[in-house]
Amino acid sequence: MRILNVILHKIYIPHRSSNRSEKEIYDMSVPQLAGTPVIVLKEGSSRSRGRDALHANIMAAQIVAETVRSSLGPKGMDKMLVDSVGDLTITSDGRTILDEMDIQHPAAKIMVEVAKAQDDMVGDGTTTAVVIAGELLRKAENLLDQSVHPTTVIKGYRQAAETVLKVLDDIAIPIERSNEELMKTVARTSLYSKIVSGERELFAKIAVQAIKQIAEEKDGKVNVDIDHVQIQKKEGESLGETSLLNGLIIGKEAASSGTCPTCVGNVCEIGSTSKSVKDAKIALINSALEIKKTEFDAKIRISDPTKMKLFMDKEHNMLKDMVQKILDAGANVVFCQKGIDDLAQHFLDNHGVYTVRNMKEEDMEKLSRATGAKIVTRIHDIEPADLGYAGTVEERDVGDEKMTFVEGCKNPKSVCIFIRGGGEHFIDEAERALHDALCVVRNVIQDSRVVAGGGAPEVELARRLRKYADGVGGKEQLAIKSFAEALERIPITLAENAGLKPIDVIVALRKNHDEGRLWSGVNIASKKLSDMEEAQVYEPLKVVRQAIMSATEAATMILRIDDVIASSNSSMNVPPGASTGVPGTNPYM
């Protein structure tokens, strides 16, 4: 009973209304047992609570948004990113910028996740999503300073997002999947802001052809897997030499010697032939063309020299049987996922079979889709029906590297885009641009709806949100109007990056939309306001929808955080003013 009395006297919570000094309040707020403080967190841990934590998180997210904002749009600038070992990346792609920045702050990492989600889902619009999220948080901070509770802001933002998505469905422009020219227009819009904009016509054409080739319709739905488009790149020549192959490029040279099939033994009578096969009958084998080792260690003792010869002849015949099975099936090209014995390779060479060994599993799967060949696991089970076809299989010198080109496939469901360019950094950025173009074409084929670009949909959505907010009671309408203003950050940023006056642009856009000009937007090419539908500037509806959804989710997640507890091993920076509630300390996330 005495111990209980001590505990009751020592542990109590002070009232905020008491007129005590900060130290007195601290002394009363730290639980103590018989004069000894009760330690809950590990030594060195830090904690930030309430508005301090919320404002610090918002600040970190805004910094990330401001970093990528200048790269938005056709006139956006590139970022040069140098990692810890000196490797250089030059890009305007939002996700790549954030990935290379090596961000540590947890709230800032949420913004990185926004870009990743946007890129994984639709492949484009990463910068747009991050900019909108940052602006939503900036507007929310203003409301918090006006004593609007975070849950009220969150509720208003969610109402606004639901309304926006409905409006987007209403104003979307339906298109036909067979309209190849419109798909090229969508791809050109995506490429206009990239480093490859000078060759956007070529890249747009390649992107549309590649996606249409690999698209598969099942149960009324179109399935498109971007992974079935192989992208190979090599320095040299110009960007205009980039091409689409109805087949694949394997980054390996032929294992065969290239000798002609009439050679006797190891001596070629008429000289070596080029490593090229026309009308290729292709076998894909994922087992080794070798004598398998026993599962356990074993020794063979041979005392008679004649038995030694019989043993070697047996191995010789086993390998010869494997090769004969391949030849009987009619194959003249073999891609083997594993190794090929030198003796088996010799037999294949003698019959003019083009071989490539140690293939990657993903390349084998792509070859199967491109050529129609089945991947064979047991050589003795191979049949003529298992073989695929290609017009040509040939080894070529590309720069200082030898590569195998598989071309002329019949209706391939996996194709290859071969990117050429003047330098490594240039073609890396070209690859990222092409990936975005492929994704937007895929989105159009799958959804068959687009909206005009140039900030036109965002201004229209903001206009309708303001009208909707007037009918909403309570402080939620303040959050909805703030959401509308956040959407207008996109046309404002486009104008800023193009060297236009953002205030004049947004005022003129609001006026045009109030007058019923639905697709009035910022035409970067003419530096004027134009009807973006007439200007043939389109973007997939899925990209805009996903950007708004991702940005809203990120903003509401950050706004719900009012307590940040970091372990002693945390590497997060300490902003001024952060407090753990312990005098003399100032650590923070």
Coordinates of C-alpha atoms in Angstrom, one line a residue, residues 181-438:
E181 CA -2.7 9.1 -86.3
L182 CA -4.3 10.3 -83.1
M183 CA -2.2 7.9 -81.1
K184 CA 0.9 9.4 -82.8
T185 CA -0.3 12.8 -81.7
V186 CA -0.6 11.7 -78.1
A187 CA 3.0 10.3 -78.3
R188 CA 4.3 13.5 -79.9
T189 CA 2.7 15.5 -77.0
S190 CA 4.6 13.4 -74.5
L191 CA 7.9 13.6 -76.4
Y192 CA 7.6 17.4 -77.0
S193 CA 9.1 18.1 -73.5
K194 CA 11.9 15.6 -73.9
I195 CA 15.5 15.9 -75.2
V196 CA 14.4 13.9 -78.3
S197 CA 11.8 16.5 -79.3
G198 CA 13.7 17.1 -82.6
E199 CA 12.9 13.5 -83.6
R200 CA 9.5 13.2 -82.0
E201 CA 7.9 12.3 -85.3
L202 CA 10.1 9.2 -85.7
F203 CA 9.8 8.2 -82.0
A204 CA 6.1 8.6 -82.0
K205 CA 5.7 6.4 -85.1
I206 CA 8.0 3.8 -83.5
A207 CA 6.1 3.8 -80.2
V208 CA 2.7 3.4 -81.9
Q209 CA 3.9 0.6 -84.2
A210 CA 5.5 -1.2 -81.3
I211 CA 2.5 -1.1 -79.0
K212 CA 0.1 -2.1 -81.7
Q213 CA 2.3 -5.1 -82.5
I214 CA 2.4 -6.5 -79.0
A215 CA -1.2 -5.6 -78.0
E216 CA -3.4 -8.6 -77.3
E217 CA -7.2 -8.6 -77.0
K218 CA -8.9 -11.0 -74.6
D219 CA -12.5 -10.9 -73.5
G220 CA -13.0 -7.5 -75.0
K221 CA -10.1 -6.0 -73.2
V222 CA -6.7 -5.0 -74.6
N223 CA -3.7 -6.2 -72.7
V224 CA -0.4 -4.5 -73.3
D225 CA 2.8 -5.4 -71.4
I226 CA 5.5 -2.8 -72.0
D227 CA 8.1 -5.4 -70.9
H228 CA 7.5 -7.2 -74.3
V229 CA 9.1 -4.2 -76.0
Q230 CA 12.9 -4.8 -75.8
I231 CA 15.0 -1.6 -75.9
Q232 CA 18.6 -1.9 -77.0
K233 CA 20.9 1.1 -77.2
K234 CA 24.3 1.8 -78.5
E235 CA 26.4 4.9 -78.9
G236 CA 27.1 5.9 -82.4
E237 CA 25.4 7.3 -85.5
S238 CA 22.5 9.8 -84.9
L239 CA 19.2 9.7 -83.1
G240 CA 17.5 9.5 -86.4
E241 CA 19.0 6.1 -87.0
T242 CA 16.8 4.7 -84.2
S243 CA 14.7 1.8 -85.6
L244 CA 12.0 -0.7 -84.8
L245 CA 12.7 -4.4 -85.5
N246 CA 10.1 -7.1 -86.0
G247 CA 12.2 -9.3 -83.9
L248 CA 14.9 -9.0 -81.2
I249 CA 18.6 -8.1 -80.7
I250 CA 20.6 -10.4 -78.4
G251 CA 23.6 -8.8 -76.9
K252 CA 25.8 -11.9 -77.6
E253 CA 27.9 -13.2 -80.4
A254 CA 27.5 -16.5 -82.1
A255 CA 29.1 -19.4 -80.3
S256 CA 29.5 -21.2 -83.7
S257 CA 32.8 -20.9 -85.6
G258 CA 31.1 -19.8 -88.8
T259 CA 32.6 -22.5 -90.9
C260 CA 30.7 -23.8 -93.9
P261 CA 28.7 -27.1 -93.6
T262 CA 30.7 -28.9 -96.2
C263 CA 33.9 -28.8 -94.1
V264 CA 35.5 -32.2 -93.3
G265 CA 36.6 -32.7 -89.7
N266 CA 38.2 -29.5 -88.4
V267 CA 39.5 -28.3 -91.8
C268 CA 37.2 -26.2 -93.9
E269 CA 37.7 -26.9 -97.6
I270 CA 36.0 -23.8 -99.1
G271 CA 36.6 -21.2 -96.3
S272 CA 34.5 -19.7 -93.6
T273 CA 31.0 -18.4 -94.2
S274 CA 29.4 -15.3 -92.7
K275 CA 27.5 -15.9 -89.5
S276 CA 24.1 -15.4 -91.0
V277 CA 21.1 -17.7 -91.5
K278 CA 18.1 -17.0 -93.7
D279 CA 14.7 -18.6 -93.2
A280 CA 15.8 -19.5 -89.7
K281 CA 14.2 -22.4 -87.9
I282 CA 14.8 -21.6 -84.3
A283 CA 15.1 -24.0 -81.4
L284 CA 15.0 -22.6 -77.8
I285 CA 16.6 -24.9 -75.3
N286 CA 16.9 -24.2 -71.6
S287 CA 18.9 -27.3 -70.8
A288 CA 22.7 -27.8 -71.3
L289 CA 24.1 -29.5 -74.4
E290 CA 26.5 -31.3 -72.2
I291 CA 27.0 -34.6 -70.4
K292 CA 25.2 -34.2 -67.0
K293 CA 27.3 -34.8 -63.9
T294 CA 26.2 -37.3 -61.4
E295 CA 24.3 -36.0 -58.3
F296 CA 27.0 -37.4 -56.0
D297 CA 30.8 -37.7 -56.3
A298 CA 31.9 -40.8 -58.1
K299 CA 35.2 -42.2 -59.4
I300 CA 35.6 -44.5 -62.4
R301 CA 38.6 -46.7 -62.4
I302 CA 39.6 -48.1 -65.9
S303 CA 42.4 -50.6 -66.0
D304 CA 42.1 -51.6 -69.7
P305 CA 43.0 -49.0 -72.3
T306 CA 40.3 -50.3 -74.7
K307 CA 37.7 -49.6 -72.0
M308 CA 38.9 -46.0 -71.9
K309 CA 38.2 -45.7 -75.6
L310 CA 34.7 -47.2 -75.1
F311 CA 34.0 -44.7 -72.3
M312 CA 35.0 -41.7 -74.5
D313 CA 33.1 -43.1 -77.5
K314 CA 30.0 -43.3 -75.2
E315 CA 30.3 -39.6 -74.3
H316 CA 30.9 -38.8 -78.0
N317 CA 27.8 -40.7 -79.1
M318 CA 25.6 -39.2 -76.3
L319 CA 26.5 -35.7 -77.5
K320 CA 26.0 -36.7 -81.1
D321 CA 22.6 -38.0 -80.3
M322 CA 21.6 -34.7 -78.7
V323 CA 22.7 -32.8 -81.8
Q324 CA 21.0 -35.3 -84.1
K325 CA 17.7 -34.7 -82.3
I326 CA 18.0 -31.0 -83.0
L327 CA 18.9 -31.6 -86.6
D328 CA 16.1 -34.1 -87.1
A329 CA 13.6 -31.4 -85.8
G330 CA 14.9 -29.2 -88.7
A331 CA 16.5 -26.5 -86.6
N332 CA 19.3 -24.4 -88.1
V333 CA 19.5 -21.9 -85.3
V334 CA 19.8 -22.8 -81.6
F335 CA 19.6 -20.5 -78.6
C336 CA 20.6 -22.3 -75.5
Q337 CA 20.0 -20.9 -72.0
K338 CA 22.9 -22.9 -70.5
G339 CA 26.2 -24.2 -71.7
I340 CA 27.2 -26.1 -74.9
D341 CA 30.0 -28.7 -74.8
D342 CA 32.8 -28.0 -77.2
L343 CA 32.3 -31.4 -79.0
A344 CA 28.5 -30.7 -79.4
Q345 CA 29.4 -27.2 -80.7
H346 CA 31.7 -28.9 -83.2
F347 CA 28.9 -31.2 -84.5
L348 CA 26.5 -28.2 -84.8
D349 CA 29.1 -26.2 -86.7
N350 CA 29.6 -29.0 -89.1
H351 CA 26.0 -28.8 -90.0
G352 CA 25.9 -25.0 -90.3
V353 CA 23.8 -24.5 -87.2
Y354 CA 24.0 -20.9 -85.8
T355 CA 24.2 -21.2 -82.0
V356 CA 24.2 -18.8 -79.1
R357 CA 24.9 -20.1 -75.5
N358 CA 24.3 -18.9 -72.0
M359 CA 21.1 -16.9 -72.8
K360 CA 19.2 -14.9 -70.2
E361 CA 15.9 -16.3 -69.2
E362 CA 14.1 -13.0 -70.1
D363 CA 15.6 -13.0 -73.6
M364 CA 14.5 -16.6 -74.1
E365 CA 10.9 -15.6 -73.2
K366 CA 11.0 -12.7 -75.5
L367 CA 12.4 -14.9 -78.3
S368 CA 9.5 -17.3 -77.8
R369 CA 7.0 -14.5 -78.2
A370 CA 8.8 -13.0 -81.2
T371 CA 9.5 -16.2 -83.2
G372 CA 6.7 -18.5 -82.0
A373 CA 9.1 -21.1 -80.7
K374 CA 8.5 -23.2 -77.6
I375 CA 11.1 -23.4 -74.9
V376 CA 12.2 -27.0 -74.8
T377 CA 13.4 -28.4 -71.4
R378 CA 14.4 -31.9 -72.7
I379 CA 16.4 -32.1 -75.9
H380 CA 15.1 -35.6 -76.7
D381 CA 11.5 -34.2 -76.7
I382 CA 12.1 -31.6 -79.3
E383 CA 9.7 -31.7 -82.3
P384 CA 9.4 -29.7 -85.6
A385 CA 6.3 -28.0 -84.1
D386 CA 8.5 -26.6 -81.3
L387 CA 10.6 -24.5 -83.7
G388 CA 10.1 -20.8 -84.3
Y389 CA 10.7 -18.7 -87.5
A390 CA 12.7 -15.6 -88.4
G391 CA 13.5 -14.2 -91.8
T392 CA 17.2 -13.7 -90.8
V393 CA 19.4 -14.5 -87.8
E394 CA 22.7 -12.7 -88.2
E395 CA 25.7 -11.6 -86.2
R396 CA 26.7 -8.0 -86.7
D397 CA 29.4 -5.7 -85.4
V398 CA 27.8 -2.7 -83.6
G399 CA 30.6 -0.4 -82.5
D400 CA 33.1 -2.5 -80.6
E401 CA 30.5 -5.2 -79.7
K402 CA 29.1 -8.2 -81.6
M403 CA 25.3 -8.7 -81.4
T404 CA 22.9 -11.2 -82.8
F405 CA 20.0 -9.7 -84.8
V406 CA 16.8 -11.8 -85.1
E407 CA 14.6 -10.1 -87.7
G408 CA 11.7 -10.8 -90.0
C409 CA 9.5 -12.6 -87.5
K410 CA 5.9 -13.4 -88.5
N411 CA 3.5 -11.4 -86.3
P412 CA 5.9 -11.1 -83.4
K413 CA 4.4 -10.4 -79.9
S414 CA 7.7 -9.1 -78.7
V415 CA 9.7 -6.5 -80.7
C416 CA 12.9 -4.5 -80.3
I417 CA 13.6 -0.8 -80.5
F418 CA 17.3 -0.1 -81.3
I419 CA 18.3 3.4 -80.1
R420 CA 21.3 5.2 -81.5
G421 CA 22.8 8.4 -80.3
G422 CA 25.9 10.5 -79.9
G423 CA 26.6 9.7 -76.3
E424 CA 25.7 7.6 -73.3
H425 CA 23.8 10.3 -71.4
F426 CA 22.0 11.3 -74.5
I427 CA 20.7 7.9 -75.3
D428 CA 19.8 7.2 -71.7
E429 CA 17.5 10.2 -71.7
A430 CA 16.2 9.1 -75.1
E431 CA 15.3 5.7 -73.6
R432 CA 13.4 7.4 -70.8
A433 CA 11.5 9.5 -73.3
L434 CA 10.7 6.5 -75.4
H435 CA 9.4 4.7 -72.4
D436 CA 7.0 7.5 -71.6
A437 CA 5.8 7.6 -75.2
L438 CA 5.2 3.8 -75.2

